[in-house]
Amino acid sequence: MTDVAVIGAGPAGVLAALRAADLGARTTLVTRDEFGGMAANDGPVPVRTLAHAARLMRDARQLGRYGIVVGEPRLEYSRLLERVREVVNDVRAHSSLRRQIETLGVEVRERAGHARFADAHTIETDSGLRLAAETFIICTGGVSRRLPVPGFELTNTHSDAWSLTSVPPSMLVVGAGATGVQVASIFNAFGSRVQLFQAGPRILPGEDEDVSAAVTAAFRSANVVVHEDFGAIESFERTPAGVRMNFAKNGQHNSAEATLAVVAVGWVAATEALNLAAAGVETDDRGFVKVDAYMRTTAHHVFAAGDVTGRMMLVPQAIQDGFVAATNAVRGPTMPADDAVSPVGSFTDPEYAQVGLTEAKARETHDVLTAVLPFDATTRTIIDGRTTGFCKLVVDRKTFRMLGCHAVGERAVEIAQVAAITIAANMRVDELARIPLSFPTYAGTLTRLAASAARKLNLEVGWQANQSEGV
Ligand SMILES: Cc1cc2nc3c(=O)[nH]c(=O)nc-3n(C[C@H](O)[C@H](O)[C@H](O)COP(=O)(O)OP(=O)(O)OC[C@H]3O[C@@H](n4cnc5c(N)ncnc54)[C@H](O)[C@@H]3O)c2cc1C
């Protein structure tokens, strides 16, 4: 019998196995397919590589503006997929985690197929492995949500991008959360005619309303057809050229056709194969594994971490939760999971990002001041010819501290990282304004906004009060 069995080798599982072994537990890591999980093989790493290719396409279109004469860029999708594979392999080959795991003596059982509980202390896998353990950590991640509508099997997910042989001439993207907008933005840059469907009133519903509006406007001006509040899907059916989606709103029937329909309407826990009942592990009403503050499930010898728990569903959080779950699995419930400041963003065109509270959320509980800088008024964005977007600070009038930062446009994700540090450091806006960040930079937008907020709050900010990035 091993001490700790970790199921799933994504970021949560790898960190959990590392931590458990580091604390001296005999640890086995069992995973269905490749080491690295969705993050390394199907999510951020390969999708970011496609997004980088989309960025290169749009950068190439700018070359003429800067006096560089080349032809119109043309994408060879099969060569791009080769590059994606190269990147995925390179990232995997350079993973220090793999080496650490081996050094610590974790037994890694890759490509074991699905694991399932045979009883409370035993798992079995499709490959025939049977493993008994004192403690388990479930890190099986999630899968794209399926819709119970006729013809759903004709639809695709983002994962199908890896098996396409060419860029589809047209695409329906259903669902405009983080994954849907990425797919729409990337394939629009590659030349697909994209229609984006959102059931709710606005795309990116978790973002600040100004962010949703700016991304919608930018998508529309890039010829993505954005349908908000489009109604309910009735069915999908095959057409000679691809697929048709039938939908209805207020009794009115409508349809849209394209070569492909990609559905990204949510992420659900990958628990179906696990036979959780045999271990006494319960799920919540959304289907995610229920955990307490110690990442302990309803069966106290079973812990869970990462997407399978439905918390933030991002790599850094999966890593943190894996560490916490393993610590508590080995030492007993001693380390609660904390809700650290967590920036969120995506590499669309334009990028968008946030950290902290949206303006609407902040107004529910605080007396709020906002400062906004449009990207057509900052030196660096003008230099780079990237003047679409804005950055907004949401500031508490009482404490003078930043409650949230929201950005759309070039390097928005990087701006949010710097904002996250200032929030985590509990800095006042006048303190942030006094830091002479480099000129001309995207991060410099933050000090300019902080100075503007500080002025409105009658705070002393010294020489920075009147500077507008040095020009
Ligand atoms: C398109 C896309 C883009 C994303 N981009 C970003 C991004 O830019 N930044 C970011 O931070 N996050 C991003 N994410 C989210 C991020 O990928 C996840 O939050 C992260 O991978 C979660 O890690 P995990 O360890 O919980 O699960 P996963 O990475 O999903 O790993 C779970 C592992 O468990 C295995 N498994 C599943 N069931 C079983 C079973 N029964 N038995 C054995 N093994 C099993 C799976 O094969 C997999 O290896 C993105 C997600 C998607 C879909």
mmCIF file of N, CA, C and O and ligand atoms in Angstrom, residues 7-14 30-45 47-48 112-116 125 139-142 158 178-179 182-183 267 270-274 305-309 312-319 345-347, ligand 1:
data_model
loop_
_atom_site.group_PDB
_atom_site.id
_atom_site.type_symbol
_atom_site.label_atom_id
_atom_site.label_comp_id
_atom_site.label_asym_id
_atom_site.label_seq_id
_atom_site.Cartn_x
_atom_site.Cartn_y
_atom_site.Cartn_z
ATOM 1 N N ILE A 7 -4.402 11.257 -8.396
ATOM 2 C CA ILE A 7 -5.032 10.863 -9.666
ATOM 3 C C ILE A 7 -5.093 12.086 -10.580
ATOM 4 O O ILE A 7 -5.776 13.061 -10.273
ATOM 5 N N GLY A 8 -4.369 12.026 -11.707
ATOM 6 C CA GLY A 8 -4.364 13.144 -12.658
ATOM 7 C C GLY A 8 -3.061 13.897 -12.582
ATOM 8 O O GLY A 8 -2.676 14.364 -11.503
ATOM 9 N N ALA A 9 -2.342 14.019 -13.720
ATOM 10 C CA ALA A 9 -1.027 14.675 -13.705
ATOM 11 C C ALA A 9 -1.035 16.011 -14.438
ATOM 12 O O ALA A 9 -0.165 16.303 -15.244
ATOM 13 N N GLY A 10 -2.061 16.834 -14.163
ATOM 14 C CA GLY A 10 -2.025 18.234 -14.594
ATOM 15 C C GLY A 10 -1.273 19.033 -13.537
ATOM 16 O O GLY A 10 -0.646 18.450 -12.636
ATOM 17 N N PRO A 11 -1.335 20.372 -13.611
ATOM 18 C CA PRO A 11 -0.597 21.186 -12.641
ATOM 19 C C PRO A 11 -0.960 20.863 -11.188
ATOM 20 O O PRO A 11 -0.072 20.796 -10.329
ATOM 21 N N ALA A 12 -2.242 20.612 -10.901
ATOM 22 C CA ALA A 12 -2.648 20.320 -9.514
ATOM 23 C C ALA A 12 -2.041 18.996 -9.061
ATOM 24 O O ALA A 12 -1.449 18.913 -7.973
ATOM 25 N N GLY A 13 -2.145 17.971 -9.890
ATOM 26 C CA GLY A 13 -1.671 16.641 -9.511
ATOM 27 C C GLY A 13 -0.162 16.584 -9.385
ATOM 28 O O GLY A 13 0.376 15.956 -8.463
ATOM 29 N N VAL A 14 0.534 17.238 -10.306
ATOM 30 C CA VAL A 14 1.999 17.203 -10.271
ATOM 31 C C VAL A 14 2.504 17.874 -8.990
ATOM 32 O O VAL A 14 3.363 17.344 -8.274
ATOM 33 N N VAL A 30 -0.903 8.749 -10.766
ATOM 34 C CA VAL A 30 -1.526 7.940 -11.817
ATOM 35 C C VAL A 30 -2.283 8.871 -12.748
ATOM 36 O O VAL A 30 -3.080 9.697 -12.292
ATOM 37 N N THR A 31 -2.040 8.770 -14.045
ATOM 38 C CA THR A 31 -2.789 9.649 -14.941
ATOM 39 C C THR A 31 -3.226 8.924 -16.206
ATOM 40 O O THR A 31 -2.567 7.973 -16.644
ATOM 41 N N ARG A 32 -4.351 9.407 -16.737
ATOM 42 C CA ARG A 32 -4.948 8.748 -17.899
ATOM 43 C C ARG A 32 -4.011 8.781 -19.100
ATOM 44 O O ARG A 32 -3.803 7.813 -19.768
ATOM 45 N N ASP A 33 -3.442 10.002 -19.366
ATOM 46 C CA ASP A 33 -2.614 10.120 -20.577
ATOM 47 C C ASP A 33 -1.243 10.685 -20.247
ATOM 48 O O ASP A 33 -0.508 10.094 -19.494
ATOM 49 N N GLU A 34 -0.928 11.840 -20.875
ATOM 50 C CA GLU A 34 0.443 12.360 -20.737
ATOM 51 C C GLU A 34 0.629 13.162 -19.455
ATOM 52 O O GLU A 34 -0.296 13.843 -19.011
ATOM 53 N N PHE A 35 1.844 13.152 -18.940
ATOM 54 C CA PHE A 35 2.258 14.022 -17.841
ATOM 55 C C PHE A 35 2.015 15.482 -18.258
ATOM 56 O O PHE A 35 2.256 15.851 -19.397
ATOM 57 N N GLY A 36 1.545 16.310 -17.352
ATOM 58 C CA GLY A 36 1.339 17.730 -17.657
ATOM 59 C C GLY A 36 -0.120 18.091 -17.805
ATOM 60 O O GLY A 36 -0.497 19.252 -17.709
ATOM 61 N N GLY A 37 -0.967 17.109 -18.078
ATOM 62 C CA GLY A 37 -2.420 17.337 -18.117
ATOM 63 C C GLY A 37 -2.839 18.261 -19.232
ATOM 64 O O GLY A 37 -2.118 18.491 -20.212
ATOM 65 N N MET A 38 -4.027 18.806 -19.056
ATOM 66 C CA MET A 38 -4.609 19.674 -20.054
ATOM 67 C C MET A 38 -3.748 20.915 -20.265
ATOM 68 O O MET A 38 -3.593 21.406 -21.372
ATOM 69 N N ALA A 39 -3.190 21.426 -19.153
ATOM 70 C CA ALA A 39 -2.426 22.675 -19.234
ATOM 71 C C ALA A 39 -1.299 22.542 -20.256
ATOM 72 O O ALA A 39 -1.098 23.405 -21.111
ATOM 73 N N ALA A 40 -0.549 21.434 -20.172
ATOM 74 C CA ALA A 40 0.622 21.300 -21.039
ATOM 75 C C ALA A 40 0.256 20.801 -22.426
ATOM 76 O O ALA A 40 0.929 21.125 -23.406
ATOM 77 N N ASN A 41 -0.806 20.015 -22.527
ATOM 78 C CA ASN A 41 -1.038 19.293 -23.780
ATOM 79 C C ASN A 41 -2.231 19.755 -24.599
ATOM 80 O O ASN A 41 -2.310 19.473 -25.796
ATOM 81 N N ASP A 42 -3.197 20.440 -23.961
ATOM 82 C CA ASP A 42 -4.426 20.754 -24.682
ATOM 83 C C ASP A 42 -4.956 22.158 -24.363
ATOM 84 O O ASP A 42 -5.847 22.646 -25.036
ATOM 85 N N GLY A 43 -4.427 22.805 -23.334
ATOM 86 C CA GLY A 43 -4.974 24.096 -22.904
ATOM 87 C C GLY A 43 -3.996 25.232 -23.123
ATOM 88 O O GLY A 43 -3.629 25.541 -24.261
ATOM 89 N N PRO A 44 -3.552 25.877 -22.024
ATOM 90 C CA PRO A 44 -2.764 27.105 -22.152
ATOM 91 C C PRO A 44 -1.569 27.015 -23.092
ATOM 92 O O PRO A 44 -1.365 27.923 -23.887
ATOM 93 N N VAL A 45 -0.764 25.945 -23.000
ATOM 94 C CA VAL A 45 0.476 25.930 -23.799
ATOM 95 C C VAL A 45 0.164 25.882 -25.306
ATOM 96 O O VAL A 45 0.573 26.775 -26.061
ATOM 97 N N VAL A 47 -2.737 26.389 -26.892
ATOM 98 C CA VAL A 47 -3.652 27.457 -27.321
ATOM 99 C C VAL A 47 -2.914 28.797 -27.374
ATOM 100 O O VAL A 47 -3.111 29.606 -28.275
ATOM 101 N N ARG A 48 -2.020 28.991 -26.398
ATOM 102 C CA ARG A 48 -1.220 30.230 -26.397
ATOM 103 C C ARG A 48 -0.304 30.268 -27.639
ATOM 104 O O ARG A 48 0.003 31.332 -28.162
ATOM 105 N N ALA A 112 -2.249 5.493 -18.089
ATOM 106 C CA ALA A 112 -2.851 4.357 -17.369
ATOM 107 C C ALA A 112 -4.328 4.200 -17.722
ATOM 108 O O ALA A 112 -4.976 3.270 -17.263
ATOM 109 N N GLY A 113 -4.859 5.125 -18.510
ATOM 110 C CA GLY A 113 -6.300 5.108 -18.774
ATOM 111 C C GLY A 113 -7.041 5.694 -17.579
ATOM 112 O O GLY A 113 -6.423 6.189 -16.629
ATOM 113 N N HIS A 114 -8.367 5.629 -17.619
ATOM 114 C CA HIS A 114 -9.155 6.195 -16.519
ATOM 115 C C HIS A 114 -8.932 5.425 -15.228
ATOM 116 O O HIS A 114 -8.932 4.196 -15.239
ATOM 117 N N ALA A 115 -8.788 6.168 -14.135
ATOM 118 C CA ALA A 115 -8.756 5.522 -12.822
ATOM 119 C C ALA A 115 -10.156 5.592 -12.219
ATOM 120 O O ALA A 115 -10.895 6.544 -12.480
ATOM 121 N N ARG A 116 -10.513 4.581 -11.433
ATOM 122 C CA ARG A 116 -11.814 4.606 -10.740
ATOM 123 C C ARG A 116 -11.638 3.943 -9.377
ATOM 124 O O ARG A 116 -10.756 3.080 -9.203
ATOM 125 N N THR A 125 -7.325 1.015 -12.861
ATOM 126 C CA THR A 125 -7.302 1.816 -14.088
ATOM 127 C C THR A 125 -7.602 0.935 -15.302
ATOM 128 O O THR A 125 -7.500 -0.293 -15.224
ATOM 129 N N CYS A 139 -7.192 14.932 -8.792
ATOM 130 C CA CYS A 139 -6.788 16.123 -9.564
ATOM 131 C C CYS A 139 -7.099 15.868 -11.038
ATOM 132 O O CYS A 139 -6.240 16.044 -11.906
ATOM 133 N N THR A 140 -8.314 15.444 -11.323
ATOM 134 C CA THR A 140 -8.635 14.992 -12.681
ATOM 135 C C THR A 140 -9.110 16.116 -13.599
ATOM 136 O O THR A 140 -9.476 15.844 -14.748
ATOM 137 N N GLY A 141 -9.127 17.354 -13.113
ATOM 138 C CA GLY A 141 -9.443 18.478 -13.999
ATOM 139 C C GLY A 141 -10.886 18.490 -14.465
ATOM 140 O O GLY A 141 -11.799 18.046 -13.766
ATOM 141 N N GLY A 142 -11.088 18.993 -15.673
ATOM 142 C CA GLY A 142 -12.454 19.128 -16.182
ATOM 143 C C GLY A 142 -12.544 18.786 -17.650
ATOM 144 O O GLY A 142 -11.545 18.467 -18.301
ATOM 145 N N HIS A 158 -12.502 23.112 -28.379
ATOM 146 C CA HIS A 158 -11.216 23.722 -28.758
ATOM 147 C C HIS A 158 -10.180 22.639 -29.081
ATOM 148 O O HIS A 158 -9.295 22.847 -29.894
ATOM 149 N N ALA A 178 -14.114 32.708 -21.488
ATOM 150 C CA ALA A 178 -12.686 32.792 -21.824
ATOM 151 C C ALA A 178 -12.297 31.898 -23.001
ATOM 152 O O ALA A 178 -11.575 32.329 -23.908
ATOM 153 N N THR A 179 -12.772 30.644 -23.022
ATOM 154 C CA THR A 179 -12.355 29.743 -24.103
ATOM 155 C C THR A 179 -12.993 30.143 -25.424
ATOM 156 O O THR A 179 -12.318 30.213 -26.468
ATOM 157 N N GLN A 182 -11.404 33.142 -27.051
ATOM 158 C CA GLN A 182 -10.054 32.837 -27.581
ATOM 159 C C GLN A 182 -10.155 32.136 -28.926
ATOM 160 O O GLN A 182 -9.446 32.476 -29.873
ATOM 161 N N VAL A 183 -11.035 31.144 -28.984
ATOM 162 C CA VAL A 183 -11.197 30.403 -30.245
ATOM 163 C C VAL A 183 -11.655 31.376 -31.339
ATOM 164 O O VAL A 183 -11.121 31.379 -32.462
ATOM 165 N N TRP A 267 -17.191 24.484 -18.325
ATOM 166 C CA TRP A 267 -16.211 23.454 -18.010
ATOM 167 C C TRP A 267 -16.755 22.677 -16.825
ATOM 168 O O TRP A 267 -17.130 23.284 -15.831
ATOM 169 N N ALA A 270 -14.191 16.514 -14.320
ATOM 170 C CA ALA A 270 -13.994 15.185 -14.927
ATOM 171 C C ALA A 270 -14.054 14.137 -13.821
ATOM 172 O O ALA A 270 -13.029 13.698 -13.298
ATOM 173 N N THR A 271 -15.281 13.767 -13.456
ATOM 174 C CA THR A 271 -15.451 12.806 -12.353
ATOM 175 C C THR A 271 -16.215 11.563 -12.791
ATOM 176 O O THR A 271 -16.334 10.610 -12.027
ATOM 177 N N GLU A 272 -16.726 11.619 -14.029
ATOM 178 C CA GLU A 272 -17.652 10.578 -14.473
ATOM 179 C C GLU A 272 -17.081 9.175 -14.298
ATOM 180 O O GLU A 272 -17.771 8.260 -13.830
ATOM 181 N N ALA A 273 -15.780 9.027 -14.658
ATOM 182 C CA ALA A 273 -15.185 7.682 -14.651
ATOM 183 C C ALA A 273 -14.762 7.238 -13.252
ATOM 184 O O ALA A 273 -14.435 6.073 -13.041
ATOM 185 N N LEU A 274 -14.749 8.166 -12.274
ATOM 186 C CA LEU A 274 -14.044 7.880 -11.017
ATOM 187 C C LEU A 274 -14.782 6.982 -10.031
ATOM 188 O O LEU A 274 -14.184 6.481 -9.090
ATOM 189 N N ALA A 305 -8.010 18.790 -5.746
ATOM 190 C CA ALA A 305 -7.409 20.086 -6.074
ATOM 191 C C ALA A 305 -7.531 20.350 -7.568
ATOM 192 O O ALA A 305 -7.623 19.415 -8.364
ATOM 193 N N GLY A 306 -7.521 21.636 -7.926
ATOM 194 C CA GLY A 306 -7.542 22.018 -9.343
ATOM 195 C C GLY A 306 -8.953 22.155 -9.888
ATOM 196 O O GLY A 306 -9.928 22.295 -9.135
ATOM 197 N N ASP A 307 -9.073 22.090 -11.209
ATOM 198 C CA ASP A 307 -10.354 22.340 -11.882
ATOM 199 C C ASP A 307 -11.482 21.446 -11.377
ATOM 200 O O ASP A 307 -12.644 21.823 -11.406
ATOM 201 N N VAL A 308 -11.131 20.238 -10.906
ATOM 202 C CA VAL A 308 -12.167 19.285 -10.491
ATOM 203 C C VAL A 308 -12.986 19.827 -9.309
ATOM 204 O O VAL A 308 -14.098 19.386 -9.067
ATOM 205 N N THR A 309 -12.426 20.825 -8.597
ATOM 206 C CA THR A 309 -13.148 21.415 -7.469
ATOM 207 C C THR A 309 -13.946 22.647 -7.891
ATOM 208 O O THR A 309 -14.680 23.213 -7.082
ATOM 209 N N MET A 312 -10.959 28.404 -9.095
ATOM 210 C CA MET A 312 -10.731 29.443 -10.128
ATOM 211 C C MET A 312 -10.464 28.919 -11.536
ATOM 212 O O MET A 312 -10.506 29.647 -12.502
ATOM 213 N N MET A 313 -10.153 27.666 -11.647
ATOM 214 C CA MET A 313 -9.910 27.008 -12.936
ATOM 215 C C MET A 313 -8.820 27.689 -13.758
ATOM 216 O O MET A 313 -8.998 28.029 -14.930
ATOM 217 N N LEU A 314 -7.701 27.911 -13.087
ATOM 218 C CA LEU A 314 -6.510 28.473 -13.729
ATOM 219 C C LEU A 314 -5.285 27.731 -13.203
ATOM 220 O O LEU A 314 -5.318 27.171 -12.097
ATOM 221 N N VAL A 315 -4.215 27.751 -13.972
ATOM 222 C CA VAL A 315 -3.017 26.993 -13.609
ATOM 223 C C VAL A 315 -2.438 27.414 -12.245
ATOM 224 O O VAL A 315 -2.182 26.557 -11.390
ATOM 225 N N PRO A 316 -2.221 28.726 -11.985
ATOM 226 C CA PRO A 316 -1.606 29.065 -10.697
ATOM 227 C C PRO A 316 -2.440 28.590 -9.505
ATOM 228 O O PRO A 316 -1.888 28.153 -8.485
ATOM 229 N N GLN A 317 -3.765 28.646 -9.644
ATOM 230 C CA GLN A 317 -4.623 28.217 -8.532
ATOM 231 C C GLN A 317 -4.579 26.699 -8.386
ATOM 232 O O GLN A 317 -4.601 26.163 -7.268
ATOM 233 N N ALA A 318 -4.505 25.979 -9.522
ATOM 234 C CA ALA A 318 -4.414 24.519 -9.463
ATOM 235 C C ALA A 318 -3.136 24.119 -8.720
ATOM 236 O O ALA A 318 -3.137 23.208 -7.884
ATOM 237 N N ILE A 319 -2.064 24.843 -9.010
ATOM 238 C CA ILE A 319 -0.774 24.563 -8.364
ATOM 239 C C ILE A 319 -0.861 24.807 -6.853
ATOM 240 O O ILE A 319 -0.464 23.979 -6.037
ATOM 241 N N GLY A 345 -6.894 36.770 -17.268
ATOM 242 C CA GLY A 345 -6.916 37.479 -18.547
ATOM 243 C C GLY A 345 -6.776 36.520 -19.693
ATOM 244 O O GLY A 345 -6.611 35.319 -19.495
ATOM 245 N N SER A 346 -6.840 37.053 -20.904
ATOM 246 C CA SER A 346 -6.758 36.165 -22.042
ATOM 247 C C SER A 346 -6.055 36.832 -23.211
ATOM 248 O O SER A 346 -6.090 38.048 -23.362
ATOM 249 N N PHE A 347 -5.448 35.952 -24.055
ATOM 250 C CA PHE A 347 -4.578 36.445 -25.125
ATOM 251 C C PHE A 347 -5.346 36.559 -26.434
ATOM 252 O O PHE A 347 -4.961 36.013 -27.456
HETATM 253 C C1 LIG B 1 -8.541 26.432 -24.059
HETATM 254 C C2 LIG B 1 -8.037 26.663 -22.668
HETATM 255 C C3 LIG B 1 -7.093 27.640 -22.436
HETATM 256 C C4 LIG B 1 -6.645 27.874 -21.140
HETATM 257 N N1 LIG B 1 -5.742 28.874 -20.945
HETATM 258 C C5 LIG B 1 -5.287 29.106 -19.696
HETATM 259 C C6 LIG B 1 -4.309 30.124 -19.471
HETATM 260 O O1 LIG B 1 -3.888 30.831 -20.402
HETATM 261 N N2 LIG B 1 -3.846 30.295 -18.208
HETATM 262 C C7 LIG B 1 -4.288 29.525 -17.141
HETATM 263 O O2 LIG B 1 -3.829 29.717 -16.019
HETATM 264 N N3 LIG B 1 -5.216 28.562 -17.334
HETATM 265 C C8 LIG B 1 -5.723 28.332 -18.567
HETATM 266 N N4 LIG B 1 -6.652 27.343 -18.754
HETATM 267 C C9 LIG B 1 -7.124 26.559 -17.596
HETATM 268 C C10 LIG B 1 -6.072 25.515 -17.159
HETATM 269 O O3 LIG B 1 -5.681 24.738 -18.260
HETATM 270 C C11 LIG B 1 -6.649 24.637 -16.060
HETATM 271 O O4 LIG B 1 -7.111 25.467 -15.007
HETATM 272 C C12 LIG B 1 -5.582 23.677 -15.500
HETATM 273 O O5 LIG B 1 -5.081 22.832 -16.510
HETATM 274 C C13 LIG B 1 -6.188 22.849 -14.369
HETATM 275 O O6 LIG B 1 -5.245 21.933 -13.902
HETATM 276 P P1 LIG B 1 -5.684 20.544 -13.248
HETATM 277 O O7 LIG B 1 -4.429 19.922 -12.766
HETATM 278 O O8 LIG B 1 -6.783 20.775 -12.290
HETATM 279 O O9 LIG B 1 -6.337 19.702 -14.444
HETATM 280 P P2 LIG B 1 -5.821 19.276 -15.880
HETATM 281 O O10 LIG B 1 -4.722 20.119 -16.388
HETATM 282 O O11 LIG B 1 -7.067 19.193 -16.692
HETATM 283 O O12 LIG B 1 -5.247 17.813 -15.659
HETATM 284 C C14 LIG B 1 -6.073 16.756 -15.282
HETATM 285 C C15 LIG B 1 -5.402 15.439 -15.606
HETATM 286 O O13 LIG B 1 -6.175 14.356 -15.064
HETATM 287 C C16 LIG B 1 -6.277 13.315 -16.028
HETATM 288 N N5 LIG B 1 -7.505 12.548 -15.746
HETATM 289 C C17 LIG B 1 -8.796 12.914 -15.935
HETATM 290 N N6 LIG B 1 -9.632 11.933 -15.511
HETATM 291 C C18 LIG B 1 -8.835 10.942 -15.073
HETATM 292 C C19 LIG B 1 -9.101 9.670 -14.518
HETATM 293 N N7 LIG B 1 -10.343 9.208 -14.300
HETATM 294 N N8 LIG B 1 -8.047 8.890 -14.197
HETATM 295 C C20 LIG B 1 -6.782 9.312 -14.383
HETATM 296 N N9 LIG B 1 -6.474 10.515 -14.881
HETATM 297 C C21 LIG B 1 -7.490 11.321 -15.223
HETATM 298 C C22 LIG B 1 -6.329 14.063 -17.348
HETATM 299 O O14 LIG B 1 -5.959 13.212 -18.398
HETATM 300 C C23 LIG B 1 -5.297 15.170 -17.098
HETATM 301 O O15 LIG B 1 -4.009 14.720 -17.381
HETATM 302 C C24 LIG B 1 -7.138 27.093 -20.049
HETATM 303 C C25 LIG B 1 -8.076 26.101 -20.294
HETATM 304 C C26 LIG B 1 -8.539 25.883 -21.588
HETATM 305 C C27 LIG B 1 -9.580 24.827 -21.824
#
